[in-house]
PDB file of C-alpha atoms and ligand atoms in Angstrom:
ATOM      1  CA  UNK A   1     -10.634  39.096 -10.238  1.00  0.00           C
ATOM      2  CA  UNK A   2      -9.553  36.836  -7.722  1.00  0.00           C
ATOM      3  CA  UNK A   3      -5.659  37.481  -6.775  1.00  0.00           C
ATOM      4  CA  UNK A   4      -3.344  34.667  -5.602  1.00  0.00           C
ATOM      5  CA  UNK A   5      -2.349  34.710  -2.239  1.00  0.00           C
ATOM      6  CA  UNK A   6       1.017  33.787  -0.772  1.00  0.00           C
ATOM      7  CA  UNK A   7       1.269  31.471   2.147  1.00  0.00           C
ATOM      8  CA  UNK A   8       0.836  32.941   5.607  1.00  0.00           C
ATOM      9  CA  UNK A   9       0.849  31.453   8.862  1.00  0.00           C
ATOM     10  CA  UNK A  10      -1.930  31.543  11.422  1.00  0.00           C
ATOM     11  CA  UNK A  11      -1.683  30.085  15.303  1.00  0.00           C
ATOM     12  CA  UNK A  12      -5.028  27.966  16.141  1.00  0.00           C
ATOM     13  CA  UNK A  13      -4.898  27.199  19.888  1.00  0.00           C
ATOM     14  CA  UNK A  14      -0.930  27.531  19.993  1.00  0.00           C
ATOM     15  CA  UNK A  15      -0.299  25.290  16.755  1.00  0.00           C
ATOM     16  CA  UNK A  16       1.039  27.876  14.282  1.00  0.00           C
ATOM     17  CA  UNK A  17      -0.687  26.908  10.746  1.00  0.00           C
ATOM     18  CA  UNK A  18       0.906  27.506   7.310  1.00  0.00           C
ATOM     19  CA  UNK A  19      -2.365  28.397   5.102  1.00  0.00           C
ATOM     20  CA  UNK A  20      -2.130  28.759   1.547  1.00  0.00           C
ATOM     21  CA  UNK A  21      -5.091  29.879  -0.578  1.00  0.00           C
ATOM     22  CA  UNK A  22      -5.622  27.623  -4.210  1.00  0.00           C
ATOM     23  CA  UNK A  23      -8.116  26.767  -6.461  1.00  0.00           C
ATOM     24  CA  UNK A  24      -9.333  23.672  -4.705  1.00  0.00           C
ATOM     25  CA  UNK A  25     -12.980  22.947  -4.160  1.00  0.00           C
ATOM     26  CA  UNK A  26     -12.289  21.530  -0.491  1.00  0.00           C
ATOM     27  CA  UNK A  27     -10.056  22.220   2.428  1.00  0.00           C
ATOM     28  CA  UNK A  28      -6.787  20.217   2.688  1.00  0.00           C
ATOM     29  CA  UNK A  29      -5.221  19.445   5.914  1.00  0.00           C
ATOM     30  CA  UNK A  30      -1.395  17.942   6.667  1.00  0.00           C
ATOM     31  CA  UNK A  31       0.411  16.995   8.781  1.00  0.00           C
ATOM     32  CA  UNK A  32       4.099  16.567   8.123  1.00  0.00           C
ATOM     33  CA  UNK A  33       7.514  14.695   9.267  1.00  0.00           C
ATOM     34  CA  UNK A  34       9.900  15.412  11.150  1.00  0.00           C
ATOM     35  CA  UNK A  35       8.606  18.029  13.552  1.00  0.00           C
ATOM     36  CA  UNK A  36       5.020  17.664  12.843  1.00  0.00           C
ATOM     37  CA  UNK A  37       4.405  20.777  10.902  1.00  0.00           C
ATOM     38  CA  UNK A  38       0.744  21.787   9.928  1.00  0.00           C
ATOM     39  CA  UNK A  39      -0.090  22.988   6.387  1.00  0.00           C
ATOM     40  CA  UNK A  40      -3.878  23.753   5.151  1.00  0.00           C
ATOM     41  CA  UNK A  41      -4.487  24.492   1.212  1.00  0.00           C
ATOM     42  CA  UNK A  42      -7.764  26.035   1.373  1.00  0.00           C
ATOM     43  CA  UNK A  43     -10.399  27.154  -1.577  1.00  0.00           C
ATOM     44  CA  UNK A  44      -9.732  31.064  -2.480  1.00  0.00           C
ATOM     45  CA  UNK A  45     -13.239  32.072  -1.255  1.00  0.00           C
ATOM     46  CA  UNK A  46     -12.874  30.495   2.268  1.00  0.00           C
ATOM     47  CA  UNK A  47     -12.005  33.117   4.630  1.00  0.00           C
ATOM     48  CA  UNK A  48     -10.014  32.882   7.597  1.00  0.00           C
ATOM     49  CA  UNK A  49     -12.766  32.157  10.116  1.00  0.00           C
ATOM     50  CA  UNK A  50     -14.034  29.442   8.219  1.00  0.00           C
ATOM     51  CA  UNK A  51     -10.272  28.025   8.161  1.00  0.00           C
ATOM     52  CA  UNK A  52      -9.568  28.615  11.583  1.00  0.00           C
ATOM     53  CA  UNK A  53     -13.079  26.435  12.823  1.00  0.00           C
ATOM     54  CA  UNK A  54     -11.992  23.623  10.165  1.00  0.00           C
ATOM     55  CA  UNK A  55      -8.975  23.288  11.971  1.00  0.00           C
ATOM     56  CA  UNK A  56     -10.068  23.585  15.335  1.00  0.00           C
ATOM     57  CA  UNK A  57     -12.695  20.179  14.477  1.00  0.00           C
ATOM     58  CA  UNK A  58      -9.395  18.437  13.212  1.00  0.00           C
ATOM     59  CA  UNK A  59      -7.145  19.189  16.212  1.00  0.00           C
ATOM     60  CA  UNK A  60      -7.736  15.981  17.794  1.00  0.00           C
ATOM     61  CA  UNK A  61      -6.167  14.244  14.266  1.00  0.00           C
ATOM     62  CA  UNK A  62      -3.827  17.038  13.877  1.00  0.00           C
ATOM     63  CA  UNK A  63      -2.129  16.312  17.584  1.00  0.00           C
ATOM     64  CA  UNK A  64      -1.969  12.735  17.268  1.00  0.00           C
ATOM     65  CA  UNK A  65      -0.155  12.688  14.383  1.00  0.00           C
ATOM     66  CA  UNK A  66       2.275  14.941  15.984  1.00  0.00           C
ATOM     67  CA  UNK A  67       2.348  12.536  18.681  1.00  0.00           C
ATOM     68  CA  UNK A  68       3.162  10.046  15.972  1.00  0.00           C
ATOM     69  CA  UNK A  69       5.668  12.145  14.390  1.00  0.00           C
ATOM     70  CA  UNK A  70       7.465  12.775  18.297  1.00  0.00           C
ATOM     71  CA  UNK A  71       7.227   8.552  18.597  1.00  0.00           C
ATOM     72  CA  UNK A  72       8.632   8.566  14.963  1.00  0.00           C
ATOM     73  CA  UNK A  73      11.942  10.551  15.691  1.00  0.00           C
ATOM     74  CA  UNK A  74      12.544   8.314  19.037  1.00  0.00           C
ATOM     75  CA  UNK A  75      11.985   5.517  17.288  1.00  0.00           C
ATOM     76  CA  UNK A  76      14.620   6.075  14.546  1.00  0.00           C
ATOM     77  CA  UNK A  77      17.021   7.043  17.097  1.00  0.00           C
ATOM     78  CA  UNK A  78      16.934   3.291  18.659  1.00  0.00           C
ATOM     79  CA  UNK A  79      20.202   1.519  18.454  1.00  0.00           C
ATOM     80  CA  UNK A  80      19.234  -2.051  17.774  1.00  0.00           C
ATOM     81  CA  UNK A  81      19.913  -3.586  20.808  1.00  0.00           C
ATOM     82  CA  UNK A  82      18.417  -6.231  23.072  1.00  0.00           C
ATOM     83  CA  UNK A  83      14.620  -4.942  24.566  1.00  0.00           C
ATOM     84  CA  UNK A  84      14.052  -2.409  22.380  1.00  0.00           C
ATOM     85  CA  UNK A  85      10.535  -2.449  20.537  1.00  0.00           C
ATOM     86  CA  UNK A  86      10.075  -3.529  17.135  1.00  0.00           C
ATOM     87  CA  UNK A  87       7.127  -3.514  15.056  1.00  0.00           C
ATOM     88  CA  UNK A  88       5.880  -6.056  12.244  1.00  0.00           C
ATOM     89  CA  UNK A  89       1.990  -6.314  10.976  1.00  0.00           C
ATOM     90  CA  UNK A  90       0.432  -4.125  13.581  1.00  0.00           C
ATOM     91  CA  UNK A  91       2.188  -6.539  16.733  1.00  0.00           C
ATOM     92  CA  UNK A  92       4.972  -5.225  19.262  1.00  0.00           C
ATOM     93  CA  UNK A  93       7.792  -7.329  19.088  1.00  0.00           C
ATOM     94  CA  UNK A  94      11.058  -7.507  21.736  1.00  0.00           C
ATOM     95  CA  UNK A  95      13.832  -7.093  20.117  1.00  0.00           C
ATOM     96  CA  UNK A  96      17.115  -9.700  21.165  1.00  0.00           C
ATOM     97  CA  UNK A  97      20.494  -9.933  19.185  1.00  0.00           C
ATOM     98  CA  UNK A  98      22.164 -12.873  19.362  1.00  0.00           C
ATOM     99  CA  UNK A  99      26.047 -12.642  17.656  1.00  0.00           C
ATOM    100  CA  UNK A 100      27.019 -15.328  15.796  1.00  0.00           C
ATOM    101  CA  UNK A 101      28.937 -15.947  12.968  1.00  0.00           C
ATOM    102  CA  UNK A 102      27.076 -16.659   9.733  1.00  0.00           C
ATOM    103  CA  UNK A 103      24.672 -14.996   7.796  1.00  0.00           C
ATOM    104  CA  UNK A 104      22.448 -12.532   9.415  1.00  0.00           C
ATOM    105  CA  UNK A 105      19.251 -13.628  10.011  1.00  0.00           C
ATOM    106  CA  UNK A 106      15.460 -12.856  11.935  1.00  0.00           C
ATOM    107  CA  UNK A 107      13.339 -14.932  13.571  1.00  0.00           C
ATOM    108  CA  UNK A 108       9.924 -14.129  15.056  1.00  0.00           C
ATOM    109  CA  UNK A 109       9.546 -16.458  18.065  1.00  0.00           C
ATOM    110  CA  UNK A 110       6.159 -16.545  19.700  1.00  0.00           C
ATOM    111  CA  UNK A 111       5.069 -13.511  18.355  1.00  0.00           C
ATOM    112  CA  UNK A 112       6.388 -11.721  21.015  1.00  0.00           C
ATOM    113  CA  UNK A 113      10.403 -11.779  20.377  1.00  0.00           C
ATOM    114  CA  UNK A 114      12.069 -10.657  17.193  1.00  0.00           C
ATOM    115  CA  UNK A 115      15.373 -12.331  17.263  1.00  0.00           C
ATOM    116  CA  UNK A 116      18.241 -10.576  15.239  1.00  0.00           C
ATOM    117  CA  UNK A 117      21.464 -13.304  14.996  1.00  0.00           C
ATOM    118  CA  UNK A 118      23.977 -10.887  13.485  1.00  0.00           C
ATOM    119  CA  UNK A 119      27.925 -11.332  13.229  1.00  0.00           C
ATOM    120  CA  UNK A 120      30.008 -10.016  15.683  1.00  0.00           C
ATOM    121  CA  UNK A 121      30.894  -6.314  15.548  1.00  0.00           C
ATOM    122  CA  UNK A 122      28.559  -5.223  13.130  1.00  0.00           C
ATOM    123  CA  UNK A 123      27.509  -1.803  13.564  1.00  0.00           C
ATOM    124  CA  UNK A 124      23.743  -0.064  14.531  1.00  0.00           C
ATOM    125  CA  UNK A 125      23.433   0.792  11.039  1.00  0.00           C
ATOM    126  CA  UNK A 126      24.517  -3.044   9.850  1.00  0.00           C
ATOM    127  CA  UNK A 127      21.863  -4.156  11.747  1.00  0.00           C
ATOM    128  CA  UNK A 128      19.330  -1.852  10.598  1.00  0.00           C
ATOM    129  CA  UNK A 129      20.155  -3.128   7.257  1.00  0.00           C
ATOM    130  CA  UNK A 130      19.295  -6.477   8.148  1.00  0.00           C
ATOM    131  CA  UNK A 131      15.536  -5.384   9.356  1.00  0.00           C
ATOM    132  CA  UNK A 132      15.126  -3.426   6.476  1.00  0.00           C
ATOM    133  CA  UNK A 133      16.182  -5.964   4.103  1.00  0.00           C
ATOM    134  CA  UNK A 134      13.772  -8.226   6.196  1.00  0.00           C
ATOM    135  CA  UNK A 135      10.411  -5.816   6.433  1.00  0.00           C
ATOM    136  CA  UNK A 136      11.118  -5.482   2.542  1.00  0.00           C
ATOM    137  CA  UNK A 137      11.081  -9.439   1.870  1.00  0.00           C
ATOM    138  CA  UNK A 138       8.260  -9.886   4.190  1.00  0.00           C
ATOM    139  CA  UNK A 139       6.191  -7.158   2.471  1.00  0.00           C
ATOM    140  CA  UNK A 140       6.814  -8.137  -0.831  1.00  0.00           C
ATOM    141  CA  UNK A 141       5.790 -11.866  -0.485  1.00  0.00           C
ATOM    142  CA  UNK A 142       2.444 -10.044   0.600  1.00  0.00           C
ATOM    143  CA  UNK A 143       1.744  -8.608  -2.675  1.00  0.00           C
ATOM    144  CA  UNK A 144       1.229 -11.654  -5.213  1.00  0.00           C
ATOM    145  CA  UNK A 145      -1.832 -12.516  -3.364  1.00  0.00           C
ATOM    146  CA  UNK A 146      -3.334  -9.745  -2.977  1.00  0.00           C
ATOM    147  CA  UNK A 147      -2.720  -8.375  -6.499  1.00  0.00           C
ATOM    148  CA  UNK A 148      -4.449 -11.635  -7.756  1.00  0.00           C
ATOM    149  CA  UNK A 149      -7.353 -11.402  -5.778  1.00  0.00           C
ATOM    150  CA  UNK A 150      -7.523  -7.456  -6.289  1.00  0.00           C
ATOM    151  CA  UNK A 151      -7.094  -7.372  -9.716  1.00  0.00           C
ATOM    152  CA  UNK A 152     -10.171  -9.131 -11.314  1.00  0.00           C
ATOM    153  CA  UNK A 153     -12.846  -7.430  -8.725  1.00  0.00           C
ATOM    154  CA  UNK A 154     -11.717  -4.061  -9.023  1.00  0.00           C
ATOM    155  CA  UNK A 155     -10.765  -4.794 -12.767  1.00  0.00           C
ATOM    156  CA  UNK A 156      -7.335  -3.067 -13.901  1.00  0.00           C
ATOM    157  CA  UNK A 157      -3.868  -4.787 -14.354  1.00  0.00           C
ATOM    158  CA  UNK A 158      -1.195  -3.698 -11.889  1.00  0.00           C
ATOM    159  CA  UNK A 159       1.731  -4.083 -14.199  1.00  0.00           C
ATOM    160  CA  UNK A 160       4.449  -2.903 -11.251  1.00  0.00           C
ATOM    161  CA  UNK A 161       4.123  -2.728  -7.771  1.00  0.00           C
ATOM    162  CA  UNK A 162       7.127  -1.000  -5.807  1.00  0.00           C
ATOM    163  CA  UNK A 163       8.458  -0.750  -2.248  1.00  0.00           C
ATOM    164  CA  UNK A 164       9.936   2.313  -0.720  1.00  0.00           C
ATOM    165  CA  UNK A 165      10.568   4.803   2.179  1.00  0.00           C
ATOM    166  CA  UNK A 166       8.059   7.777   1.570  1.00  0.00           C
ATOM    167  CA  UNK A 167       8.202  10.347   4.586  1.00  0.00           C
ATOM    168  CA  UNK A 168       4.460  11.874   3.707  1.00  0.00           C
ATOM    169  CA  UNK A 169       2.811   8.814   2.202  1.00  0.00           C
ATOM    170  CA  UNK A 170       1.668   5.679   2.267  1.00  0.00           C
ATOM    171  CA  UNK A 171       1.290   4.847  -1.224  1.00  0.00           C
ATOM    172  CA  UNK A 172       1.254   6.854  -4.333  1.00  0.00           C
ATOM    173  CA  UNK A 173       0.811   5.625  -7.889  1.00  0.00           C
ATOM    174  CA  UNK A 174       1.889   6.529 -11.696  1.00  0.00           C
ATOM    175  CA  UNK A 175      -1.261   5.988 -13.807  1.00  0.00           C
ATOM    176  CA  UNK A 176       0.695   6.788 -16.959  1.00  0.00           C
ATOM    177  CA  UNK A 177       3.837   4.252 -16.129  1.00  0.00           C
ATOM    178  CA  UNK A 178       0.991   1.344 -14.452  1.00  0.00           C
ATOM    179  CA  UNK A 179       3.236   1.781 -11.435  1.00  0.00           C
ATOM    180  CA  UNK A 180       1.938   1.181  -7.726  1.00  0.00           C
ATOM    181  CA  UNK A 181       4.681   2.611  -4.719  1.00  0.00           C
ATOM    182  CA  UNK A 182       4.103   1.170  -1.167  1.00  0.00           C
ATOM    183  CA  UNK A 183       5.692   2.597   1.791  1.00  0.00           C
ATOM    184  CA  UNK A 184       7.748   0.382   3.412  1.00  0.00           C
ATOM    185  CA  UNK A 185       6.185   1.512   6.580  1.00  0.00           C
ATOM    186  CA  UNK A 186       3.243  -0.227   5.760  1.00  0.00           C
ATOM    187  CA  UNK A 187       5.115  -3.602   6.631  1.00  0.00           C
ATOM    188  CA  UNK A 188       4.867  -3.108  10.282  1.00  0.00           C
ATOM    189  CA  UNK A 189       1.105  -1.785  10.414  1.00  0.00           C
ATOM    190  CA  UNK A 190      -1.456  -4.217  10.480  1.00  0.00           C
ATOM    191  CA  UNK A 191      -2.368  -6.200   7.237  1.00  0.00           C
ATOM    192  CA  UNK A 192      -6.038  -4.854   6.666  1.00  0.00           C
ATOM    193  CA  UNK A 193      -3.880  -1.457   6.723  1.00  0.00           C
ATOM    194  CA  UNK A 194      -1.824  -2.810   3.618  1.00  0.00           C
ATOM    195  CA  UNK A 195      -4.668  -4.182   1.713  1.00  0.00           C
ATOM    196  CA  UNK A 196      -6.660  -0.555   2.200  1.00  0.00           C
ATOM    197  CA  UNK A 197      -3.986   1.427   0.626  1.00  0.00           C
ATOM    198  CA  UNK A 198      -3.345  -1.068  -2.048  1.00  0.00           C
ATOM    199  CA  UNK A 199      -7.173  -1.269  -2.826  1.00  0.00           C
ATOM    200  CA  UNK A 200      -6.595   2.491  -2.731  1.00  0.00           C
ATOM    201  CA  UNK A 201      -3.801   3.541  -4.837  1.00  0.00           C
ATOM    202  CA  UNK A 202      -5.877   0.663  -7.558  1.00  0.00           C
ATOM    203  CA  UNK A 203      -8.754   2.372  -7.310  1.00  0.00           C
ATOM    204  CA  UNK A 204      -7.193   5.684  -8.641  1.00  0.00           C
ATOM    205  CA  UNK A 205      -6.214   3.784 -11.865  1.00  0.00           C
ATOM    206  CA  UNK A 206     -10.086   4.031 -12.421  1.00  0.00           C
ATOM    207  CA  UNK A 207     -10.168   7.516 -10.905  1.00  0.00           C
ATOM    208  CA  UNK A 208      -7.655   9.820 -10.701  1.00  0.00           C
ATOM    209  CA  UNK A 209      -8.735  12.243  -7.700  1.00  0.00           C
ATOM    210  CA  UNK A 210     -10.434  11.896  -4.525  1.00  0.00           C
ATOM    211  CA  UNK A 211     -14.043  12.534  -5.880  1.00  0.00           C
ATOM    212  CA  UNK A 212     -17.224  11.637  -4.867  1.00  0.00           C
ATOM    213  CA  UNK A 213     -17.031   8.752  -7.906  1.00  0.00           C
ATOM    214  CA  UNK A 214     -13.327   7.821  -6.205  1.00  0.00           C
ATOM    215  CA  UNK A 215     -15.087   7.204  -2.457  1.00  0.00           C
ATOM    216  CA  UNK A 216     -18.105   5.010  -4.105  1.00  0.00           C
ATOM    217  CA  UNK A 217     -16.046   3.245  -5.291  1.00  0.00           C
ATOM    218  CA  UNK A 218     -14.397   2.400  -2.349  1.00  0.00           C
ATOM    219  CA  UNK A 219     -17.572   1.708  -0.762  1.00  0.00           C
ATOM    220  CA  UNK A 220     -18.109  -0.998  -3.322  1.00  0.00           C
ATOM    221  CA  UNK A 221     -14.553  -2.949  -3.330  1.00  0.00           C
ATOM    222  CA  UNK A 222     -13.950  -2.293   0.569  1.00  0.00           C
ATOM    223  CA  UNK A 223     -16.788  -1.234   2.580  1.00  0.00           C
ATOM    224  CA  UNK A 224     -14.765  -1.135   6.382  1.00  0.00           C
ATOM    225  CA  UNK A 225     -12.130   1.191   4.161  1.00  0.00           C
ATOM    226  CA  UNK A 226     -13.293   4.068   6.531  1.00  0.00           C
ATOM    227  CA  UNK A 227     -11.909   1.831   9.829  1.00  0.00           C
ATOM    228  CA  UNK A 228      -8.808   0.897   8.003  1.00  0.00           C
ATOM    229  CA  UNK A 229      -7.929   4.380   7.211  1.00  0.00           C
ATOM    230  CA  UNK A 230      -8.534   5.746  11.216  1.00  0.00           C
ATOM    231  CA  UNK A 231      -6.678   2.469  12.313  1.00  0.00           C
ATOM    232  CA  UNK A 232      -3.560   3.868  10.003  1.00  0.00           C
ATOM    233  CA  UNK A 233      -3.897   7.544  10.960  1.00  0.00           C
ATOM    234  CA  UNK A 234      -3.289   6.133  14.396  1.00  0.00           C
ATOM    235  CA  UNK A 235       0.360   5.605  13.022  1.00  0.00           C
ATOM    236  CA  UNK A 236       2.820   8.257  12.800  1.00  0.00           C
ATOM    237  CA  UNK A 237       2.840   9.399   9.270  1.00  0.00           C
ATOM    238  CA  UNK A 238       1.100  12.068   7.556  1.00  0.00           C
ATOM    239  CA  UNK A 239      -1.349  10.770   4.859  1.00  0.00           C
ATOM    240  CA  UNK A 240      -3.042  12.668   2.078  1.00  0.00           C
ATOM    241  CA  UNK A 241      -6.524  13.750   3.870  1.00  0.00           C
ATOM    242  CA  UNK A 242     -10.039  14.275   1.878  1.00  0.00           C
ATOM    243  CA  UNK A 243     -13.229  15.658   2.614  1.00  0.00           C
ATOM    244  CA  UNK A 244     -15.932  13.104   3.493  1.00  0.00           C
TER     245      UNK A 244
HETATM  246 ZN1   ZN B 301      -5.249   8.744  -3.091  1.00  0.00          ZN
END
């Protein structure tokens, strides 16, 4: 009889490890916001050698992305002020606030400045409403296209395709409801980066978990999917990991 055991934590080479046993056919590794924490769901017959030399070959993934996570939480304390960095599809862009009176608007110049004209006296947070606003515009007009051209070689319907903050993700989807969620984050990561994860979260309408039948497919609709995926877990956010 195989008993259920309750989380415990291990240290691999200072990084304590929260390891919980489950019955999963492969190991699971995450990392998650905001401090960067490490969790591992691991198959009830694995024992705790075997989990500490999985994550020993995945330290070099698990540090960056709490590098990531460190960049993450200095990045969301930034003020919105002129010369601070600001990122839109994958490019670094100078930030520069111009007040003005009138509506609030961004303008990429060169594709090197990001220029915020904002009303005088409105607040950090004002602003930051004004770039989110924007990175949600600017990602949305993305999707039209790339549902179309998606759609018919991959062959299901997207009915609804949503845009939100997700702290672990960077898409999820709702078979049942035909929904699609994006991560907003995605918007400032470079466009192959969108198209993966959109070609992704479709693919699951066809199957459900990250099989062996889930990553042939991929193979087929997006060969480079492999590059795509390393060039996001570059970025600081924790995405679901498989085998491969
Ligand atoms: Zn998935």
């Amino acid at each position: 009889m195989i008993t259920k055991q309750k989380s415990k934590t291990i240290t691999v080479d200072k990084i304590p490890v929260d390891v919980k046993r489950k019955d999963i056919k492969n190991l699971h590794v995450g990392v998650y916001p905001p401090d960067g924490k490490v969790r591992v769901s691991a198959p009830q017959h694995m024992d705790d050698e075997a989990i500490r030399l999985a994550i020993v070959s995945r330290l070099g993934w698990i540090r960056r992305q709490q590098k990531g996570f460190a960049r993450q939480q200095r990045e969301s304390a930034r003020e919105m002020v002129t010369g601070e960095s600001h990122y839109y599809r994958g490019r670094r862009y100078r930030l520069n606030v111009i007040e003005k009176p009138g509506r609030a608007q961004i303008r990429l110049i060169n594709n090197t400045m990001m220029e915020l004209q904002v009303p005088p006296g409105k607040d950090t947070s004002g602003r930051w409403r004004v770039l989110d606003q924007w990175y949600r515009q600017r990602l949305r007009e993305q999707l039209p296209d790339l549902l179309q051209q998606w759609e018919p070689i991959i062959g299901v319907q997207v009915p609804e395709c949503r845009i939100r903050r997700m702290k672990t993700r960077w898409g999820s989807c709702n078979i049942e409801a035909g929904r699609i969620w994006l991560n907003l984050e995605l918007v400032k990561k470079p466009a192959i980066c969108l198209e993966y994860i959109l070609v992704h979260e479709m693919v699951h309408f066809l199957e459900r978990q990250h099989t062996e039948r889930f990553r042939d497919l991929m193979d087929q609709f997006l060969p480079d999917w492999r590059l795509r995926r390393d060039e996001l877990n570059q970025a600081p956010l924790a995405y679901e990991t498989w085998e491969y």
